[in-house]
Coordinates of C-alpha atoms and ligand atoms in Angstrom, one line a residue:
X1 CA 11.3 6.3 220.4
X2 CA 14.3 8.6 220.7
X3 CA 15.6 9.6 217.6
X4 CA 18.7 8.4 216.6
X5 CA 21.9 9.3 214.9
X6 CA 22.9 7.2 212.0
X7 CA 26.7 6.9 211.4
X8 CA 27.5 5.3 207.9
X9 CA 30.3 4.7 205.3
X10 CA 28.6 5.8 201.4
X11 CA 30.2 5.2 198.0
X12 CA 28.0 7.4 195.5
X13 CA 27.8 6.0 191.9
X14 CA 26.1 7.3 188.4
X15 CA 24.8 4.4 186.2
X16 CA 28.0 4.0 184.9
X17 CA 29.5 3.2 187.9
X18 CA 31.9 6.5 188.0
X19 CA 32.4 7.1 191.6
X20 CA 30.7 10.6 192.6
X21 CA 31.6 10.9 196.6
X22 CA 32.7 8.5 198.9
X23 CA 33.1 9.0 202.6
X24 CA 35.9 6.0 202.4
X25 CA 39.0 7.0 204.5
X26 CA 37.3 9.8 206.4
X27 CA 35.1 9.7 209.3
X28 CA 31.7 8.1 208.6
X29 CA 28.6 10.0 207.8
X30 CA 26.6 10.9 210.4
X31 CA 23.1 11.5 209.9
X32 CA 20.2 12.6 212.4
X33 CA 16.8 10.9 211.9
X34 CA 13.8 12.4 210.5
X35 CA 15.3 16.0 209.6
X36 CA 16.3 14.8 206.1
X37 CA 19.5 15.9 206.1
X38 CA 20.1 13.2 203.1
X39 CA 17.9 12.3 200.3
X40 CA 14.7 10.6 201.9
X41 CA 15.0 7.4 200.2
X42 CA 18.4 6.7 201.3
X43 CA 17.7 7.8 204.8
X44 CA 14.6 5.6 204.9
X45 CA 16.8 2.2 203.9
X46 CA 19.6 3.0 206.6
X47 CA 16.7 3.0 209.2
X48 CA 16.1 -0.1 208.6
X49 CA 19.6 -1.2 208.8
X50 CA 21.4 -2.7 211.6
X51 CA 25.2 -1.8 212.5
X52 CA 27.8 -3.3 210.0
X53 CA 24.9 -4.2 207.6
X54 CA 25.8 -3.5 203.8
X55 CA 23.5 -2.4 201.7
X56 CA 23.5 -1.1 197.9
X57 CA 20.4 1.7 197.2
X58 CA 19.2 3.0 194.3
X59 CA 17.7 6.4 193.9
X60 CA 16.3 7.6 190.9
X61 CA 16.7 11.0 189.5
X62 CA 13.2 12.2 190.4
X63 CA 13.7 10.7 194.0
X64 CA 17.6 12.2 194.1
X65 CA 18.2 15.9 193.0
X66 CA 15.1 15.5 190.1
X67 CA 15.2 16.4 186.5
X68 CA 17.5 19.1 184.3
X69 CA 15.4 21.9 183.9
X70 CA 16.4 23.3 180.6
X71 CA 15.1 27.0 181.7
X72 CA 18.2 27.2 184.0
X73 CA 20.1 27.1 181.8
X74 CA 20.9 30.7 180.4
X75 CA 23.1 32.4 178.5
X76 CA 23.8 36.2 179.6
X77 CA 26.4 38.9 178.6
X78 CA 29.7 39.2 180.3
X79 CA 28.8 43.1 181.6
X80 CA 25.6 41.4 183.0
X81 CA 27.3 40.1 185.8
X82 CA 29.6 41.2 188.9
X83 CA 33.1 42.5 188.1
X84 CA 35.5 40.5 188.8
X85 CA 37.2 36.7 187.8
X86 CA 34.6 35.1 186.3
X87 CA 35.9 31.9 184.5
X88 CA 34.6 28.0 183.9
X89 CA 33.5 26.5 187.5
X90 CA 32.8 30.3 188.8
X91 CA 29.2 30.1 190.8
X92 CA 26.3 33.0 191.6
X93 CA 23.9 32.5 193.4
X94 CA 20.6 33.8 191.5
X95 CA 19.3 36.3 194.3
X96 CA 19.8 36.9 197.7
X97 CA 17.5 34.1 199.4
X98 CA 19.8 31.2 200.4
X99 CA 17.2 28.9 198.6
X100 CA 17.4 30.6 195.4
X101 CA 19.2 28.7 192.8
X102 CA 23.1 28.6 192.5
X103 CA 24.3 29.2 189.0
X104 CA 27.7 28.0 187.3
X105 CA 29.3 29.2 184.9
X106 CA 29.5 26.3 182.2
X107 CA 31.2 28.0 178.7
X108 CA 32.6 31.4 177.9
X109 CA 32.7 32.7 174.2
X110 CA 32.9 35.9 173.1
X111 CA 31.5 37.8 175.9
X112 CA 28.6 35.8 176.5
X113 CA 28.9 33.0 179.7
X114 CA 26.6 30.2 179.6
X115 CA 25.2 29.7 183.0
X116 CA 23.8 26.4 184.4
X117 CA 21.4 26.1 187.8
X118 CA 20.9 22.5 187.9
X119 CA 22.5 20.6 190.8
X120 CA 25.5 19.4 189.3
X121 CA 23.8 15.8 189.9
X122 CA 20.5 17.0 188.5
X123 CA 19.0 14.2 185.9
X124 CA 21.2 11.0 187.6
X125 CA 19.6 8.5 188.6
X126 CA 22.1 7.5 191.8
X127 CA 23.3 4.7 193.5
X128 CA 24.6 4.0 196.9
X129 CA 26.8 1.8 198.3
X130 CA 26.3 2.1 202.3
X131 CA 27.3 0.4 205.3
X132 CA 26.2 1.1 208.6
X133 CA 29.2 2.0 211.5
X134 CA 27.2 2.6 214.3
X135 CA 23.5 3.6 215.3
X136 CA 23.0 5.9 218.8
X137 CA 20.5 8.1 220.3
X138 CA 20.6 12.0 219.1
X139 CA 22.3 13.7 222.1
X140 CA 20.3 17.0 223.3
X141 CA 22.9 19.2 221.4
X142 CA 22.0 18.1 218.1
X143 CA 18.4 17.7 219.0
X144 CA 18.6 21.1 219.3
X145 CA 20.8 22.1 216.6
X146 CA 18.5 20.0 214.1
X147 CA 21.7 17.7 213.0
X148 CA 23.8 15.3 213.6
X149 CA 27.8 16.0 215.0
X150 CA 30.9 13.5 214.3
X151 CA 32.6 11.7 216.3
X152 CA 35.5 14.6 217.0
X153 CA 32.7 16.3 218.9
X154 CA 31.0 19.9 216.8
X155 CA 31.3 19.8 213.3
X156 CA 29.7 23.0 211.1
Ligands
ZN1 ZN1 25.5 21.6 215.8

């Protein structure tokens, strides 16, 4: 079987049904198959879908971006870290591996910044509203390029 590319509209929810993301009124999400360029679970239901299916998933926490992990979240001096603005929202990333963790500045107080590594959707359990626009075989580009493009040709 050739592998496919999986284009999809997505309304991401918490359990209280705040709207996280939504691909509504852009171009639909296209995904490449098997690379696991999404979270698995999700990617594994829209295989099974068929074009203009609807479908609501639900991933849970562990499944999604897993559990807060209470050691990344630090507190440091101010004259710990770079020069420069540094204010609520600014991000590090912990070393210089592209894997290591990003850090975000959560509080500042008296010359200390609290810093948080978590994925900002660490601990949600999450839940998906998808519908499938259209399902096609993987051109040789983004065979090669390991994901998939949108519709308006190369997207990076
Ligand atoms: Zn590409």
């Amino acid at each position: 079987m050739p592998q496919k590319v999986i284009s999809f509209h997505y309304t991401l929810k918490n359990t209280k049904g705040e709207v996280l993301d939504s691909s509504i009124g852009q171009e639909p999400f296209p995904v490449l198959e098997g690379v696991r360029q999404i979270i698995p679970t999700l990617e594994d239901e829209l295989l099974k879908m068929n074009v203009g299916e609807k479908k609501q998933v639900f991933v849970p926490a562990d499944k999604a971006y897993g559990q807060v992990n209470e050691k990344l979240r630090v507190k440091v001096n101010r004259d710990q870290l770079p020069e420069g603005d540094i204010q609520v929202g600014t991000q590090f990333r912990a070393g210089q591996d592209p894997k290591d963790p990003v850090f975000t500045v959560t509080k500042m107080e008296e010359g200390e910044v609290f810093l948080d590594g978590n994925h900002p959707l660490a601990g949600e359990d999450l839940q998906f509203d998808v519908e499938v626009i259209d399902i096609r075989e993987a051109t040789q580009d983004e065979l090669q390029h390991g994901h998939a493009h949108g519709a308006g040709g190369h997207h990076h």
